[in-house]
Structure formats: C-alpha cells, structure tokens
PDB file of C-alpha atoms and ligand atoms in Angstrom:
ATOM      1  CA  MET A   1       9.697  11.949  14.400  1.00 78.00           C
ATOM      2  CA  GLU A   2      10.434  14.447  11.631  1.00 77.00           C
ATOM      3  CA  LEU A   3      11.783  13.557   8.218  1.00 82.00           C
ATOM      4  CA  PRO A   4      13.674  15.663   5.666  1.00 85.00           C
ATOM      5  CA  GLY A   5      11.196  14.722   2.906  1.00 91.00           C
ATOM      6  CA  LYS A   6       7.538  13.814   2.485  1.00 95.00           C
ATOM      7  CA  LEU A   7       6.250  10.344   3.220  1.00 97.00           C
ATOM      8  CA  PHE A   8       3.245   8.872   1.392  1.00 98.00           C
ATOM      9  CA  VAL A   9       1.760   5.534   2.381  1.00 98.00           C
ATOM     10  CA  VAL A  10      -0.376   3.665  -0.152  1.00 98.00           C
ATOM     11  CA  ALA A  11      -2.472   0.705   0.986  1.00 98.00           C
ATOM     12  CA  ALA A  12      -5.119  -1.409  -0.742  1.00 96.00           C
ATOM     13  CA  PRO A  13      -6.548  -4.909  -0.739  1.00 93.00           C
ATOM     14  CA  SER A  14      -4.745  -7.283  -3.156  1.00 86.00           C
ATOM     15  CA  GLY A  15      -6.114  -6.900  -6.643  1.00 88.00           C
ATOM     16  CA  ALA A  16      -7.061  -3.220  -6.287  1.00 93.00           C
ATOM     17  CA  GLY A  17      -4.230  -2.319  -8.664  1.00 92.00           C
ATOM     18  CA  LYS A  18      -1.918  -0.674  -6.155  1.00 94.00           C
ATOM     19  CA  SER A  19       1.396  -1.841  -7.649  1.00 92.00           C
ATOM     20  CA  THR A  20       0.445  -0.810 -11.195  1.00 94.00           C
ATOM     21  CA  LEU A  21      -0.687   2.579  -9.942  1.00 97.00           C
ATOM     22  CA  VAL A  22       2.423   3.203  -7.863  1.00 97.00           C
ATOM     23  CA  LYS A  23       4.677   2.150 -10.747  1.00 96.00           C
ATOM     24  CA  ALA A  24       2.897   4.621 -13.053  1.00 97.00           C
ATOM     25  CA  LEU A  25       3.064   7.313 -10.363  1.00 98.00           C
ATOM     26  CA  LEU A  26       6.850   6.975 -10.121  1.00 97.00           C
ATOM     27  CA  GLN A  27       7.221   7.326 -13.894  1.00 97.00           C
ATOM     28  CA  HIS A  28       5.342  10.615 -13.791  1.00 97.00           C
ATOM     29  CA  GLU A  29       6.724  12.014 -10.543  1.00 96.00           C
ATOM     30  CA  PRO A  30      10.512  11.508 -10.550  1.00 95.00           C
ATOM     31  CA  HIS A  31      10.986  13.219  -7.173  1.00 95.00           C
ATOM     32  CA  LEU A  32       9.303  10.162  -5.609  1.00 97.00           C
ATOM     33  CA  ALA A  33      10.870   6.794  -4.855  1.00 97.00           C
ATOM     34  CA  VAL A  34       9.385   3.635  -3.425  1.00 97.00           C
ATOM     35  CA  SER A  35      10.996   1.880  -0.480  1.00 98.00           C
ATOM     36  CA  VAL A  36      11.795  -1.825  -1.070  1.00 98.00           C
ATOM     37  CA  SER A  37      10.330  -3.858   1.792  1.00 98.00           C
ATOM     38  CA  HIS A  38      11.574  -7.063   3.408  1.00 98.00           C
ATOM     39  CA  THR A  39       9.366 -10.140   3.308  1.00 98.00           C
ATOM     40  CA  THR A  40       9.457 -13.773   4.373  1.00 98.00           C
ATOM     41  CA  ARG A  41       7.279 -14.880   1.450  1.00 96.00           C
ATOM     42  CA  ALA A  42       8.822 -16.694  -1.524  1.00 96.00           C
ATOM     43  CA  PRO A  43       9.459 -14.759  -4.748  1.00 96.00           C
ATOM     44  CA  ARG A  44       6.670 -15.042  -7.367  1.00 89.00           C
ATOM     45  CA  GLY A  45       7.247 -15.311 -11.121  1.00 88.00           C
ATOM     46  CA  GLN A  46       9.877 -12.830 -12.299  1.00 92.00           C
ATOM     47  CA  GLU A  47      10.468 -11.233  -8.885  1.00 94.00           C
ATOM     48  CA  ARG A  48      14.107 -10.720  -7.954  1.00 96.00           C
ATOM     49  CA  ASP A  49      15.731 -10.177  -4.576  1.00 98.00           C
ATOM     50  CA  GLY A  50      16.341  -6.479  -3.944  1.00 97.00           C
ATOM     51  CA  CYS A  51      13.911  -5.345  -6.672  1.00 95.00           C
ATOM     52  CA  GLU A  52      10.311  -6.026  -5.633  1.00 94.00           C
ATOM     53  CA  TYR A  53      11.370  -7.121  -2.136  1.00 97.00           C
ATOM     54  CA  HIS A  54      14.335  -8.183  -0.063  1.00 98.00           C
ATOM     55  CA  PHE A  55      13.423 -11.855   0.406  1.00 98.00           C
ATOM     56  CA  VAL A  56      14.589 -13.103   3.802  1.00 98.00           C
ATOM     57  CA  SER A  57      14.051 -16.088   6.114  1.00 98.00           C
ATOM     58  CA  VAL A  58      11.765 -15.878   9.140  1.00 98.00           C
ATOM     59  CA  ASP A  59      14.892 -16.040  11.357  1.00 98.00           C
ATOM     60  CA  THR A  60      16.525 -13.098   9.625  1.00 98.00           C
ATOM     61  CA  PHE A  61      13.270 -11.144   9.751  1.00 98.00           C
ATOM     62  CA  GLN A  62      12.884 -11.762  13.475  1.00 98.00           C
ATOM     63  CA  GLN A  63      16.485 -10.729  14.125  1.00 98.00           C
ATOM     64  CA  MET A  64      15.832  -7.486  12.248  1.00 98.00           C
ATOM     65  CA  VAL A  65      12.706  -6.870  14.328  1.00 98.00           C
ATOM     66  CA  ALA A  66      14.662  -7.491  17.545  1.00 98.00           C
ATOM     67  CA  ALA A  67      17.429  -5.131  16.388  1.00 98.00           C
ATOM     68  CA  GLY A  68      14.871  -2.365  15.756  1.00 98.00           C
ATOM     69  CA  GLN A  69      15.656  -2.219  12.052  1.00 98.00           C
ATOM     70  CA  PHE A  70      12.045  -1.716  10.906  1.00 98.00           C
ATOM     71  CA  PHE A  71       9.894   1.415  11.036  1.00 98.00           C
ATOM     72  CA  GLU A  72       6.911  -0.930  10.854  1.00 98.00           C
ATOM     73  CA  HIS A  73       6.229  -4.584  10.254  1.00 98.00           C
ATOM     74  CA  ALA A  74       3.123  -6.734   9.968  1.00 98.00           C
ATOM     75  CA  HIS A  75       1.896 -10.256   9.287  1.00 96.00           C
ATOM     76  CA  VAL A  76      -0.068 -10.149   6.031  1.00 92.00           C
ATOM     77  CA  HIS A  77      -1.698 -13.138   4.269  1.00 85.00           C
ATOM     78  CA  GLY A  78       0.469 -15.552   6.263  1.00 89.00           C
ATOM     79  CA  ASN A  79       3.861 -13.895   5.749  1.00 96.00           C
ATOM     80  CA  TRP A  80       5.896 -11.163   7.421  1.00 98.00           C
ATOM     81  CA  TYR A  81       6.530  -7.827   5.729  1.00 98.00           C
ATOM     82  CA  GLY A  82       8.458  -4.806   6.982  1.00 98.00           C
ATOM     83  CA  THR A  83       9.773  -1.373   6.008  1.00 98.00           C
ATOM     84  CA  SER A  84      13.427  -1.085   6.973  1.00 98.00           C
ATOM     85  CA  ARG A  85      14.724   2.166   8.372  1.00 97.00           C
ATOM     86  CA  SER A  86      17.783   1.988   6.136  1.00 96.00           C
ATOM     87  CA  SER A  87      15.712   1.733   2.947  1.00 96.00           C
ATOM     88  CA  VAL A  88      13.672   4.843   3.766  1.00 96.00           C
ATOM     89  CA  GLU A  89      16.659   6.799   5.075  1.00 93.00           C
ATOM     90  CA  ARG A  90      18.714   6.060   1.945  1.00 94.00           C
ATOM     91  CA  LEU A  91      15.986   7.466  -0.312  1.00 96.00           C
ATOM     92  CA  LEU A  92      15.500  10.543   1.847  1.00 93.00           C
ATOM     93  CA  ALA A  93      19.277  11.126   1.845  1.00 91.00           C
ATOM     94  CA  ASP A  94      19.047  11.153  -1.981  1.00 92.00           C
ATOM     95  CA  GLY A  95      16.553  14.004  -1.691  1.00 93.00           C
ATOM     96  CA  LYS A  96      13.524  11.900  -2.646  1.00 96.00           C
ATOM     97  CA  ASP A  97      10.029  11.970  -1.239  1.00 96.00           C
ATOM     98  CA  VAL A  98       9.184   8.406  -0.274  1.00 98.00           C
ATOM     99  CA  VAL A  99       6.248   6.137  -1.085  1.00 98.00           C
ATOM    100  CA  LEU A 100       5.540   3.071   1.041  1.00 98.00           C
ATOM    101  CA  GLU A 101       3.395   0.443  -0.641  1.00 98.00           C
ATOM    102  CA  ILE A 102       2.311  -1.484   2.437  1.00 98.00           C
ATOM    103  CA  ASP A 103      -0.740  -2.949   4.155  1.00 96.00           C
ATOM    104  CA  TRP A 104      -3.159  -1.015   6.385  1.00 97.00           C
ATOM    105  CA  GLN A 105      -1.607  -2.263   9.643  1.00 97.00           C
ATOM    106  CA  GLY A 106       1.805  -0.941   8.617  1.00 98.00           C
ATOM    107  CA  ALA A 107       0.229   2.309   7.428  1.00 98.00           C
ATOM    108  CA  LEU A 108      -1.252   2.983  10.855  1.00 98.00           C
ATOM    109  CA  GLN A 109       2.099   2.202  12.538  1.00 98.00           C
ATOM    110  CA  ILE A 110       3.774   4.714  10.218  1.00 98.00           C
ATOM    111  CA  ARG A 111       1.240   7.376  11.173  1.00 97.00           C
ATOM    112  CA  GLU A 112       2.084   6.841  14.857  1.00 97.00           C
ATOM    113  CA  LEU A 113       5.803   7.377  14.135  1.00 95.00           C
ATOM    114  CA  PHE A 114       5.394  10.122  11.545  1.00 95.00           C
ATOM    115  CA  PRO A 115       2.174  12.074  12.081  1.00 95.00           C
ATOM    116  CA  ALA A 116       2.880  14.117   8.933  1.00 95.00           C
ATOM    117  CA  ALA A 117       2.791  10.999   6.720  1.00 97.00           C
ATOM    118  CA  MET A 118      -0.064  11.042   4.220  1.00 97.00           C
ATOM    119  CA  LEU A 119      -2.082   7.831   4.115  1.00 98.00           C
ATOM    120  CA  VAL A 120      -3.811   6.901   0.862  1.00 98.00           C
ATOM    121  CA  PHE A 121      -6.194   3.956   0.429  1.00 98.00           C
ATOM    122  CA  ILE A 122      -6.939   2.529  -3.025  1.00 98.00           C
ATOM    123  CA  LEU A 123     -10.435   1.071  -3.364  1.00 98.00           C
ATOM    124  CA  PRO A 124     -11.618  -1.301  -6.082  1.00 97.00           C
ATOM    125  CA  PRO A 125     -14.761  -0.048  -7.862  1.00 96.00           C
ATOM    126  CA  SER A 126     -16.725  -3.111  -6.632  1.00 96.00           C
ATOM    127  CA  TRP A 127     -16.279  -6.549  -5.047  1.00 94.00           C
ATOM    128  CA  ASP A 128     -16.955  -8.216  -8.407  1.00 93.00           C
ATOM    129  CA  GLU A 129     -14.226  -6.253 -10.117  1.00 94.00           C
ATOM    130  CA  LEU A 130     -11.781  -7.068  -7.311  1.00 94.00           C
ATOM    131  CA  ALA A 131     -12.537 -10.797  -7.626  1.00 92.00           C
ATOM    132  CA  GLN A 132     -12.095 -10.661 -11.417  1.00 92.00           C
ATOM    133  CA  ARG A 133      -8.751  -8.883 -11.150  1.00 91.00           C
ATOM    134  CA  LEU A 134      -7.450 -11.383  -8.595  1.00 89.00           C
ATOM    135  CA  ARG A 135      -8.443 -14.332 -10.781  1.00 89.00           C
ATOM    136  CA  GLY A 136      -7.204 -12.598 -13.930  1.00 86.00           C
ATOM    137  CA  ARG A 137      -3.627 -12.091 -12.814  1.00 77.00           C
ATOM    138  CA  GLY A 138      -3.180 -15.855 -12.727  1.00 74.00           C
ATOM    139  CA  GLU A 139      -0.403 -15.762 -10.131  1.00 70.00           C
ATOM    140  CA  ASP A 140      -2.110 -17.372  -7.186  1.00 74.00           C
ATOM    141  CA  LEU A 141      -3.797 -20.688  -6.433  1.00 84.00           C
ATOM    142  CA  PRO A 142      -7.621 -20.645  -6.072  1.00 88.00           C
ATOM    143  CA  GLU A 143      -7.405 -21.111  -2.302  1.00 89.00           C
ATOM    144  CA  VAL A 144      -4.971 -18.175  -2.059  1.00 84.00           C
ATOM    145  CA  ILE A 145      -7.378 -16.023  -4.082  1.00 88.00           C
ATOM    146  CA  ALA A 146     -10.283 -17.042  -1.839  1.00 89.00           C
ATOM    147  CA  GLN A 147      -8.230 -16.106   1.232  1.00 86.00           C
ATOM    148  CA  ARG A 148      -7.275 -12.740  -0.244  1.00 86.00           C
ATOM    149  CA  LEU A 149     -10.896 -11.968  -1.106  1.00 90.00           C
ATOM    150  CA  ALA A 150     -11.977 -12.822   2.422  1.00 91.00           C
ATOM    151  CA  ASN A 151      -9.206 -10.603   3.822  1.00 91.00           C
ATOM    152  CA  ALA A 152     -10.221  -7.794   1.444  1.00 94.00           C
ATOM    153  CA  ARG A 153     -13.515  -7.313   3.329  1.00 93.00           C
ATOM    154  CA  HIS A 154     -11.651  -6.462   6.501  1.00 93.00           C
ATOM    155  CA  GLU A 155      -8.985  -4.417   4.691  1.00 96.00           C
ATOM    156  CA  VAL A 156     -11.499  -2.238   2.812  1.00 97.00           C
ATOM    157  CA  ALA A 157     -13.249  -1.520   6.115  1.00 96.00           C
ATOM    158  CA  GLN A 158     -10.042   0.276   7.225  1.00 97.00           C
ATOM    159  CA  ALA A 159     -10.263   2.883   4.435  1.00 97.00           C
ATOM    160  CA  GLU A 160     -12.059   5.305   6.754  1.00 96.00           C
ATOM    161  CA  ARG A 161      -8.896   5.595   8.851  1.00 97.00           C
ATOM    162  CA  PHE A 162      -6.900   6.905   5.887  1.00 98.00           C
ATOM    163  CA  ASP A 163      -6.473  10.548   4.828  1.00 98.00           C
ATOM    164  CA  PHE A 164      -7.186  10.093   1.116  1.00 98.00           C
ATOM    165  CA  VAL A 165      -9.205   7.565  -0.855  1.00 98.00           C
ATOM    166  CA  ILE A 166      -8.829   6.761  -4.539  1.00 98.00           C
ATOM    167  CA  ILE A 167     -11.266   4.578  -6.473  1.00 98.00           C
ATOM    168  CA  ASN A 168      -9.391   2.537  -9.057  1.00 97.00           C
ATOM    169  CA  GLY A 169     -12.089   2.042 -11.681  1.00 95.00           C
ATOM    170  CA  SER A 170     -10.086   3.475 -14.575  1.00 95.00           C
ATOM    171  CA  LEU A 171      -6.294   3.461 -14.298  1.00 96.00           C
ATOM    172  CA  ASP A 172      -5.980   6.897 -15.940  1.00 97.00           C
ATOM    173  CA  ARG A 173      -8.406   8.501 -13.538  1.00 97.00           C
ATOM    174  CA  ALA A 174      -6.906   6.814 -10.492  1.00 98.00           C
ATOM    175  CA  LEU A 175      -3.403   7.839 -11.553  1.00 98.00           C
ATOM    176  CA  ALA A 176      -4.506  11.451 -12.000  1.00 98.00           C
ATOM    177  CA  ASP A 177      -6.020  11.351  -8.516  1.00 98.00           C
ATOM    178  CA  LEU A 178      -2.893   9.837  -6.981  1.00 98.00           C
ATOM    179  CA  ARG A 179      -0.721  12.463  -8.662  1.00 98.00           C
ATOM    180  CA  ALA A 180      -3.026  15.152  -7.261  1.00 98.00           C
ATOM    181  CA  VAL A 181      -2.632  13.710  -3.768  1.00 98.00           C
ATOM    182  CA  VAL A 182       1.176  13.745  -3.874  1.00 97.00           C
ATOM    183  CA  ARG A 183       1.242  17.241  -5.399  1.00 96.00           C
ATOM    184  CA  GLU A 184      -1.402  19.166  -3.521  1.00 95.00           C
ATOM    185  CA  GLN A 185      -3.427  16.903  -1.199  1.00 96.00           C
ATOM    186  CA  PRO A 186      -6.855  18.113  -2.460  1.00 97.00           C
ATOM    187  CA  ASP A 187      -9.730  18.046  -0.002  1.00 98.00           C
ATOM    188  CA  ALA A 188     -11.935  16.540  -2.746  1.00 98.00           C
ATOM    189  CA  LEU A 189      -9.989  13.264  -2.408  1.00 98.00           C
ATOM    190  CA  ARG A 190     -10.346  12.990   1.356  1.00 97.00           C
ATOM    191  CA  PHE A 191     -12.411  10.070   2.634  1.00 96.00           C
ATOM    192  CA  ALA A 192     -15.557  12.059   3.511  1.00 96.00           C
ATOM    193  CA  ALA A 193     -15.609  13.993   0.230  1.00 97.00           C
ATOM    194  CA  GLN A 194     -15.132  10.842  -1.825  1.00 97.00           C
ATOM    195  CA  ARG A 195     -17.937   9.122   0.076  1.00 97.00           C
ATOM    196  CA  ASP A 196     -20.241  12.068  -0.638  1.00 97.00           C
ATOM    197  CA  ASN A 197     -19.293  12.073  -4.324  1.00 97.00           C
ATOM    198  CA  HIS A 198     -19.451   8.294  -4.878  1.00 97.00           C
ATOM    199  CA  PRO A 199     -22.219   7.052  -2.568  1.00 97.00           C
ATOM    200  CA  ASP A 200     -22.971   3.997  -4.754  1.00 96.00           C
ATOM    201  CA  VAL A 201     -19.389   2.719  -4.706  1.00 97.00           C
ATOM    202  CA  PHE A 202     -19.041   3.283  -0.969  1.00 97.00           C
ATOM    203  CA  ALA A 203     -22.385   1.613  -0.215  1.00 96.00           C
ATOM    204  CA  ALA A 204     -21.523  -1.380  -2.414  1.00 95.00           C
ATOM    205  CA  LEU A 205     -18.222  -1.773  -0.538  1.00 96.00           C
ATOM    206  CA  ASP A 206     -20.063  -1.550   2.825  1.00 93.00           C
ATOM    207  CA  LEU A 207     -18.367   1.781   3.581  1.00 93.00           C
ATOM    208  CA  ALA A 208     -21.477   3.970   3.682  1.00 82.00           C
TER     209      ALA A 208
HETATM  210  P1  LIG B   1       2.335  -9.211  -1.908  1.00 86.58           P
HETATM  211  O1  LIG B   1       2.819 -10.452  -1.241  1.00 86.58           O
HETATM  212  O2  LIG B   1       1.109  -9.448  -2.749  1.00 86.58           O
HETATM  213  O3  LIG B   1       3.427  -8.506  -2.658  1.00 86.58           O
HETATM  214  O4  LIG B   1       1.894  -8.199  -0.758  1.00 86.58           O
HETATM  215  C1  LIG B   1       0.930  -8.557   0.174  1.00 86.58           C
HETATM  216  C2  LIG B   1       0.582  -7.361   1.036  1.00 86.58           C
HETATM  217  O5  LIG B   1       1.700  -6.987   1.861  1.00 86.58           O
HETATM  218  C3  LIG B   1       0.237  -6.104   0.230  1.00 86.58           C
HETATM  219  O6  LIG B   1      -0.886  -5.489   0.845  1.00 86.58           O
HETATM  220  C4  LIG B   1       1.460  -5.269   0.396  1.00 86.58           C
HETATM  221  O7  LIG B   1       1.196  -3.885   0.255  1.00 86.58           O
HETATM  222  C5  LIG B   1       1.862  -5.591   1.804  1.00 86.58           C
HETATM  223  N1  LIG B   1       3.233  -5.176   2.094  1.00 86.58           N
HETATM  224  C6  LIG B   1       4.290  -5.160   1.244  1.00 86.58           C
HETATM  225  N2  LIG B   1       5.381  -4.684   1.859  1.00 86.58           N
HETATM  226  C7  LIG B   1       5.006  -4.363   3.119  1.00 86.58           C
HETATM  227  C8  LIG B   1       5.689  -3.798   4.242  1.00 86.58           C
HETATM  228  O8  LIG B   1       6.864  -3.487   4.223  1.00 86.58           O
HETATM  229  N3  LIG B   1       4.958  -3.637   5.377  1.00 86.58           N
HETATM  230  C9  LIG B   1       3.637  -3.967   5.465  1.00 86.58           C
HETATM  231  N4  LIG B   1       3.017  -3.739   6.616  1.00 86.58           N
HETATM  232  N5  LIG B   1       2.962  -4.503   4.433  1.00 86.58           N
HETATM  233  C10 LIG B   1       3.635  -4.691   3.281  1.00 86.58           C
END
C-alpha cells in the first residue's frame, strides 16, 4: 500500500526512553505527528483519553479488529494495543509525516503493509540502565517492572529486524540521531553500522 506521506515506526523495550525521545522529536520536527493508538489497558497517572491513548474496553477493541479498523494490533504486556486506520489517515490528510510509537510486533506488521515504512529501534545503553529507568519512573508495581524487564530481553533481540538503531545513552545524542533518521536516513545509523561502531553495547545486550 502506498501513502501520501512518510511513515516512521519507533519501537523499544519499556524504559528505553522512547516516549521522551518521540516527544522531543515532534517539538523539533513540526512536519511530523504521532498517531494516537487504542489500548485496553487502564490510564496511568495523568493520562487522558484521546491524548496518550484512546482507552477502550476489550469488547470495543475486538469489534474494531473484526471491522478491520486497525492497520496493526498486538497483545503487549497483557493488554491489547492497535493503530487505527483513521488516526493515521487523518494525520496524512493534514499533510504530516507520521510516527507510530508501537511495539516490535506491530512494527513488523506495518512493514508488511507499507514496505516503505522506516523502522527504528531504540536500545538502552545496558541492561542495568534499563532496570534503573524502569524502577525510577515509579509508575509500576515491582512485579510489573520484573515482567517488563523479562520481556525486554526478547524485545531487544528483535532490533536486528529493524532498519535503524539508536542507542539512548544520552538524550541529546539519541535525539540528534533520531532527527537524522527522519531527515536523511543515514547509513551510519543502520543496524549493521551501529553494531560495528558500538560493539561493547551490542555485546552487552546479547546482540553481537
Ligand atoms: P505502555 O502501556 O507502556 O504505554 O505501552 C506498552 C507497549 O505498547 C509499548 O511498547 C508501546 O510502544 C506499545 N504500543 C503502544 N501503542 C501501540 C500500538 O498501537 N500498537 C502496538 N503494536 N503497540 C503499541
């Protein structure tokens, strides 16, 4: 399927700093907009319906799946998440290039539908740093954090299937890299080049 604008997909394990990075990206690159997903999980903290997510029941979500209203959907950490066609199409109709902040399963579904989509994976600089960030945000119960850390092992292993890889050690550096990807897709940020340039990080994350 062809789209009138560009489509960027950003995936990462929880705690890698994806939301902060994407928020900063949008401030610097006003031609981009992020699609608001649907989810069956409950709102956290200050989250409001229609802002971070459209919060829906499992029934509503399943009806939307059956009606073909999602470009992709996936079960992530025990809840359903999906990218609605209408959300993406509305942004494209406004002349925006679109960013999807979704999990790796959804990213690979998007690539099947839109081969021109550019898939970006955000890596933490180390497992220790990822664990510290998850504990530090203080939003989740210890058992939820433990589950997310366990899932992160499998999620990080998917990075090789993505076009571009960004290591989020320093926010400034990672943001500069992400901006470079949306502007000019540099070969230096492709998976193989990043692995050659950062062998220690990749080895520590079991991606060597
Ligand atoms: P959280 O509940 O922490 O906001 O998100 C949990 C995970 O679900 C994150 O990896 C997030 O990127 C992913 N996610 C959010 N929206 C979507 C979506 O529409 N589709 C898919 N496949 N994953 C999503």
